[in-house]
Amino acid sequence: MSRKSRAVYLVPYLLWIILFVVAPILLIVYYSFFDINGNFTFSNYQHFFTPVYMKMTLSSFWYAFLITLFTLLISYPTAYLLTKLKHKQLWLLLIILPTWINLLLKAYAFIGIFGTYGTANQFLKFIGIGGKQILFTDFSFLFVSTYIFIPFMILPIFNAVEEINPTLIQASRDLGASSWTTFKRVIFPLTADGVKAGCQAVFIPALSLFMITRLIAGNRVITLGTAIEEHFLVTQDWGMGSTIGVFLIIAMIIIMFLTGSKRKRKGGTNK
């Protein structure tokens, strides 16, 4: 394929990037320099560094970290076991299927499950513990968020495990390595890129959650995503909402840079 032909094929991709990635980001940056009255100002950025927003930022990162951690602890062994099953592609499809269901529907389903008269409380009463306040707690927020993000963590890890050459594992065992040593020295390093990709796919959107915080956590969990929704839909302060969005974009770029795969160069070629 000639260079000219490749350039032609790149045009739709570049147009898509410009219209739906670059242009929205530039609009967010533009609006961040205006106050609620439409006056040009830098006060939004000064306001962001006040204790209220700093606490909100730390809270967002903390909950995103917990969601990513719990998702990884569940997804890694699940993805590894899936690769050992006979009909692994079918089981993987069944895990991915819930992502096709609207997020709002899943949130309302969990409201029914965790509610005062929901399935979870009925089970607790049945085993003699009694009804508990499950909905509108940190536990319910983390549980539902982890459930929602599990497929996005499993898929890249599953693909990474599938790409491992079985002879490497066999060689490790032939050399007398235990199962734990084989996992630590062979399996996990070879699947590290899949883990990083999964963490990106979970941590970045978890930073800006807002629907789950309202419906499941009952606004007990306040994140930057909740603040953006509040400024755009309630207070109509698009400038402050855009400013928070700018810092979220910066945070996401930094996270992608830190968790990006690094390929070692040797002799001028990628290994």
CSV table of C-alpha atoms in Angstrom, one decimal:
chain,number,residue,atom,x,y,z
A,1,MET,CA,0.0,0.0,0.0
A,2,SER,CA,1.4,3.4,-1.0
A,3,ARG,CA,2.0,6.3,1.4
A,4,LYS,CA,-0.8,8.3,-0.4
A,5,SER,CA,-3.3,5.5,0.0
A,6,ARG,CA,-2.5,5.2,3.7
A,7,ALA,CA,-3.0,8.9,4.1
A,8,VAL,CA,-6.5,8.7,2.5
A,9,TYR,CA,-7.5,5.9,5.0
A,10,LEU,CA,-6.2,8.1,7.9
A,11,VAL,CA,-8.6,10.9,7.0
A,12,PRO,CA,-11.8,9.5,8.7
A,13,TYR,CA,-9.8,8.5,11.8
A,14,LEU,CA,-8.3,12.0,12.1
A,15,LEU,CA,-11.7,13.7,11.6
A,16,TRP,CA,-13.1,11.5,14.3
A,17,ILE,CA,-10.3,12.4,16.7
A,18,ILE,CA,-10.6,16.1,16.0
A,19,LEU,CA,-14.4,16.2,16.2
A,20,PHE,CA,-15.0,13.9,19.2
A,21,VAL,CA,-11.8,14.1,21.2
A,22,VAL,CA,-9.8,17.3,20.5
A,23,ALA,CA,-12.8,19.7,20.0
A,24,PRO,CA,-14.7,18.6,23.2
A,25,ILE,CA,-11.5,19.0,25.3
A,26,LEU,CA,-10.8,22.4,23.8
A,27,LEU,CA,-14.4,23.4,24.7
A,28,ILE,CA,-14.0,22.2,28.3
A,29,VAL,CA,-10.8,24.2,28.6
A,30,TYR,CA,-12.4,27.3,27.0
A,31,TYR,CA,-15.5,27.2,29.4
A,32,SER,CA,-13.2,26.7,32.4
A,33,PHE,CA,-12.1,30.4,32.1
A,34,PHE,CA,-15.6,31.8,32.5
A,35,ASP,CA,-17.6,32.3,35.7
A,36,ILE,CA,-21.4,31.7,36.1
A,37,ASN,CA,-22.1,35.2,34.7
A,38,GLY,CA,-20.0,34.6,31.5
A,39,ASN,CA,-17.1,36.8,32.6
A,40,PHE,CA,-13.5,35.8,31.8
A,41,THR,CA,-11.7,34.7,35.1
A,42,PHE,CA,-9.1,32.5,36.6
A,43,SER,CA,-11.0,32.2,39.8
A,44,ASN,CA,-12.3,28.8,38.9
A,45,TYR,CA,-8.8,27.3,39.1
A,46,GLN,CA,-8.2,29.1,42.4
A,47,HIS,CA,-11.4,27.8,43.8
A,48,PHE,CA,-10.5,24.3,42.8
A,49,PHE,CA,-7.5,24.3,45.1
A,50,THR,CA,-9.7,25.1,48.2
A,51,PRO,CA,-10.0,22.4,50.9
A,52,VAL,CA,-13.5,21.4,49.7
A,53,TYR,CA,-12.4,20.4,46.2
A,54,MET,CA,-9.1,19.0,47.4
A,55,LYS,CA,-11.0,16.7,49.8
A,56,MET,CA,-13.3,15.8,47.0
A,57,THR,CA,-10.4,15.0,44.7
A,58,LEU,CA,-8.7,12.8,47.4
A,59,SER,CA,-12.1,11.0,48.0
A,60,SER,CA,-12.4,10.3,44.2
A,61,PHE,CA,-8.9,8.9,43.9
A,62,TRP,CA,-9.4,6.8,47.1
A,63,TYR,CA,-12.7,5.2,45.9
A,64,ALA,CA,-11.3,4.7,42.4
A,65,PHE,CA,-8.3,2.9,43.9
A,66,LEU,CA,-10.5,0.7,46.1
A,67,ILE,CA,-12.8,-0.2,43.1
A,68,THR,CA,-9.8,-1.0,41.0
A,69,LEU,CA,-8.2,-3.1,43.7
A,70,PHE,CA,-11.3,-5.2,44.5
A,71,THR,CA,-12.0,-5.6,40.7
A,72,LEU,CA,-8.4,-6.8,40.2
A,73,LEU,CA,-8.5,-9.2,43.1
A,74,ILE,CA,-11.6,-10.8,41.7
A,75,SER,CA,-10.8,-10.6,38.0
A,76,TYR,CA,-7.3,-12.0,37.9
A,77,PRO,CA,-8.0,-15.4,39.3
A,78,THR,CA,-11.3,-15.5,37.3
A,79,ALA,CA,-9.5,-14.7,34.1
A,80,TYR,CA,-6.8,-17.3,34.8
A,81,LEU,CA,-9.3,-20.0,35.6
A,82,LEU,CA,-11.3,-19.1,32.4
A,83,THR,CA,-8.3,-20.0,30.2
A,84,LYS,CA,-8.3,-23.5,31.7
A,85,LEU,CA,-12.0,-24.2,31.0
A,86,LYS,CA,-13.1,-26.3,28.1
A,87,HIS,CA,-15.6,-23.7,26.7
A,88,LYS,CA,-13.7,-20.6,27.8
A,89,GLN,CA,-15.0,-18.4,25.0
A,90,LEU,CA,-18.6,-19.1,26.0
A,91,TRP,CA,-17.9,-18.4,29.7
A,92,LEU,CA,-16.1,-15.2,28.8
A,93,LEU,CA,-19.2,-14.2,26.7
A,94,LEU,CA,-21.5,-14.8,29.7
A,95,ILE,CA,-19.3,-12.5,31.8
A,96,ILE,CA,-19.3,-9.8,29.2
A,97,LEU,CA,-23.0,-10.0,28.6
A,98,PRO,CA,-24.0,-7.8,31.6
A,99,THR,CA,-22.1,-4.9,30.0
A,100,TRP,CA,-24.8,-4.9,27.3
A,101,ILE,CA,-27.4,-4.0,29.9
A,102,ASN,CA,-28.0,-0.3,30.5
A,103,LEU,CA,-26.2,1.0,33.6
A,104,LEU,CA,-29.3,2.7,34.9
A,105,LEU,CA,-31.2,-0.6,34.8
A,106,LYS,CA,-28.5,-2.4,36.7
A,107,ALA,CA,-28.4,0.4,39.3
A,108,TYR,CA,-32.1,0.1,39.9
A,109,ALA,CA,-31.9,-3.7,40.1
A,110,PHE,CA,-29.4,-3.3,43.0
A,111,ILE,CA,-31.6,-0.8,44.7
A,112,GLY,CA,-34.2,-3.6,44.8
A,113,ILE,CA,-31.7,-6.1,46.0
A,114,PHE,CA,-30.1,-4.0,48.7
A,115,GLY,CA,-33.3,-2.2,49.8
A,116,THR,CA,-35.0,-2.6,53.2
A,117,TYR,CA,-37.3,-5.3,51.8
A,118,GLY,CA,-34.9,-6.5,49.2
A,119,THR,CA,-33.4,-9.9,48.6
A,120,ALA,CA,-30.2,-9.3,50.6
A,121,ASN,CA,-32.1,-8.2,53.7
A,122,GLN,CA,-34.6,-11.1,53.4
A,123,PHE,CA,-31.6,-13.5,53.3
A,124,LEU,CA,-30.1,-11.8,56.4
A,125,LYS,CA,-33.4,-12.3,58.3
A,126,PHE,CA,-33.6,-15.9,57.1
A,127,ILE,CA,-30.2,-16.8,58.6
A,128,GLY,CA,-31.0,-14.9,61.9
A,129,ILE,CA,-28.9,-11.8,61.5
A,130,GLY,CA,-31.8,-9.5,60.9
A,131,GLY,CA,-32.3,-6.6,58.5
A,132,LYS,CA,-29.4,-4.1,58.0
A,133,GLN,CA,-29.0,-0.8,56.2
A,134,ILE,CA,-27.1,-2.0,53.1
A,135,LEU,CA,-28.3,0.6,50.6
A,136,PHE,CA,-26.8,4.1,50.7
A,137,THR,CA,-23.5,2.9,52.3
A,138,ASP,CA,-19.9,2.7,51.2
A,139,PHE,CA,-20.2,-1.0,51.0
A,140,SER,CA,-23.1,-0.9,48.5
A,141,PHE,CA,-21.3,1.7,46.4
A,142,LEU,CA,-18.1,-0.3,46.2
A,143,PHE,CA,-19.9,-3.6,45.7
A,144,VAL,CA,-22.0,-2.3,42.8
A,145,SER,CA,-19.1,-0.4,41.2
A,146,THR,CA,-16.9,-3.4,41.4
A,147,TYR,CA,-19.6,-5.6,39.8
A,148,ILE,CA,-20.0,-3.2,37.0
A,149,PHE,CA,-16.3,-2.9,36.2
A,150,ILE,CA,-15.3,-6.6,36.5
A,151,PRO,CA,-15.8,-7.5,32.8
A,152,PHE,CA,-13.6,-4.6,31.8
A,153,MET,CA,-10.8,-5.9,34.0
A,154,ILE,CA,-11.2,-9.6,33.0
A,155,LEU,CA,-11.0,-9.2,29.3
A,156,PRO,CA,-7.5,-7.7,28.9
A,157,ILE,CA,-6.1,-10.1,31.6
A,158,PHE,CA,-7.8,-13.1,29.9
A,159,ASN,CA,-6.2,-12.1,26.6
A,160,ALA,CA,-2.8,-11.6,28.3
A,161,VAL,CA,-2.9,-15.1,29.9
A,162,GLU,CA,-4.0,-16.7,26.6
A,163,GLU,CA,-0.9,-15.3,24.9
A,164,ILE,CA,1.5,-16.9,27.4
A,165,ASN,CA,3.6,-19.7,25.8
A,166,PRO,CA,2.8,-22.9,27.8
A,167,THR,CA,6.3,-24.1,27.4
A,168,LEU,CA,7.6,-21.3,29.7
A,169,ILE,CA,5.4,-22.5,32.5
A,170,GLN,CA,6.4,-26.1,31.9
A,171,ALA,CA,10.1,-25.1,31.9
A,172,SER,CA,9.7,-23.3,35.2
A,173,ARG,CA,8.2,-26.4,36.8
A,174,ASP,CA,10.8,-28.7,35.3
A,175,LEU,CA,13.4,-26.5,36.9
A,176,GLY,CA,11.8,-27.1,40.3
A,177,ALA,CA,9.9,-23.9,40.8
A,178,SER,CA,6.8,-24.0,43.0
A,179,SER,CA,3.4,-22.9,41.8
A,180,TRP,CA,3.8,-19.6,43.6
A,181,THR,CA,7.3,-19.0,42.2
A,182,THR,CA,6.1,-19.8,38.7
A,183,PHE,CA,3.2,-17.3,39.1
A,184,LYS,CA,5.5,-14.6,40.6
A,185,ARG,CA,8.4,-15.0,38.2
A,186,VAL,CA,6.7,-16.2,34.9
A,187,ILE,CA,2.9,-15.8,34.8
A,188,PHE,CA,2.4,-12.4,36.4
A,189,PRO,CA,5.3,-10.6,34.6
A,190,LEU,CA,4.0,-11.8,31.3
A,191,THR,CA,0.4,-10.7,32.1
A,192,ALA,CA,1.5,-7.3,33.5
A,193,ASP,CA,0.5,-5.4,30.4
A,194,GLY,CA,-3.0,-6.9,30.6
A,195,VAL,CA,-3.3,-5.9,34.3
A,196,LYS,CA,-2.2,-2.4,33.4
A,197,ALA,CA,-4.8,-2.2,30.6
A,198,GLY,CA,-7.5,-3.5,32.9
A,199,CYS,CA,-6.5,-1.0,35.6
A,200,GLN,CA,-6.7,1.8,33.1
A,201,ALA,CA,-10.2,0.6,32.0
A,202,VAL,CA,-11.4,0.6,35.6
A,203,PHE,CA,-9.6,3.4,37.4
A,204,ILE,CA,-10.1,6.2,34.9
A,205,PRO,CA,-13.9,5.9,34.6
A,206,ALA,CA,-14.2,5.2,38.3
A,207,LEU,CA,-12.7,8.6,39.0
A,208,SER,CA,-15.8,10.3,37.5
A,209,LEU,CA,-18.7,8.1,38.6
A,210,PHE,CA,-21.8,10.1,39.4
A,211,MET,CA,-24.9,8.0,38.7
A,212,ILE,CA,-23.9,5.2,41.1
A,213,THR,CA,-23.0,7.7,43.8
A,214,ARG,CA,-26.5,9.1,43.7
A,215,LEU,CA,-28.6,6.0,43.3
A,216,ILE,CA,-26.6,3.5,45.3
A,217,ALA,CA,-24.6,5.6,47.8
A,218,GLY,CA,-27.3,8.2,48.3
A,219,ASN,CA,-24.8,11.0,47.9
A,220,ARG,CA,-22.9,9.7,50.9
A,221,VAL,CA,-20.0,9.3,48.5
A,222,ILE,CA,-19.0,12.6,46.9
A,223,THR,CA,-16.7,12.4,43.9
A,224,LEU,CA,-15.5,14.8,41.2
A,225,GLY,CA,-18.0,13.3,38.8
A,226,THR,CA,-20.8,14.2,41.2
A,227,ALA,CA,-19.5,17.7,41.4
A,228,ILE,CA,-19.4,18.1,37.6
A,229,GLU,CA,-23.0,16.9,37.4
A,230,GLU,CA,-24.1,19.3,40.1
A,231,HIS,CA,-22.4,22.3,38.4
A,232,PHE,CA,-23.7,21.5,34.9
A,233,LEU,CA,-27.3,20.4,35.8
A,234,VAL,CA,-28.1,22.2,39.1
A,235,THR,CA,-26.1,25.3,39.7
A,236,GLN,CA,-25.5,25.9,36.0
A,237,ASP,CA,-22.0,27.0,36.7
A,238,TRP,CA,-20.4,25.5,33.6
A,239,GLY,CA,-17.1,27.2,34.3
A,240,MET,CA,-16.5,25.4,37.5
A,241,GLY,CA,-17.8,22.2,36.1
A,242,SER,CA,-15.4,22.5,33.2
A,243,THR,CA,-12.5,23.3,35.5
A,244,ILE,CA,-13.0,20.1,37.4
A,245,GLY,CA,-13.2,18.3,34.0
A,246,VAL,CA,-9.9,19.8,33.0
A,247,PHE,CA,-8.2,18.4,36.1
A,248,LEU,CA,-9.8,15.0,35.5
A,249,ILE,CA,-8.5,15.0,32.0
A,250,ILE,CA,-5.0,15.8,33.3
A,251,ALA,CA,-5.3,13.1,35.9
A,252,MET,CA,-6.4,10.6,33.3
A,253,ILE,CA,-3.5,11.4,31.0
A,254,ILE,CA,-1.0,11.0,33.8
A,255,ILE,CA,-2.5,7.7,34.8
A,256,MET,CA,-2.4,6.5,31.2
A,257,PHE,CA,1.3,7.5,31.0
A,258,LEU,CA,2.2,5.8,34.2
A,259,THR,CA,0.4,2.6,33.4
A,260,GLY,CA,1.3,2.5,29.8
A,261,SER,CA,3.3,-0.5,28.6
A,262,LYS,CA,7.0,0.1,28.1
A,263,ARG,CA,8.9,-1.9,25.5
A,264,LYS,CA,12.5,-2.4,25.9
A,265,ARG,CA,14.7,-1.6,22.9
A,266,LYS,CA,17.6,-3.8,22.1
A,267,GLY,CA,19.7,-3.5,19.0
A,268,GLY,CA,17.3,-1.0,17.6
A,269,THR,CA,14.3,-3.4,17.5
A,270,ASN,CA,11.4,-3.8,19.9
A,271,LYS,CA,11.4,-7.1,21.8
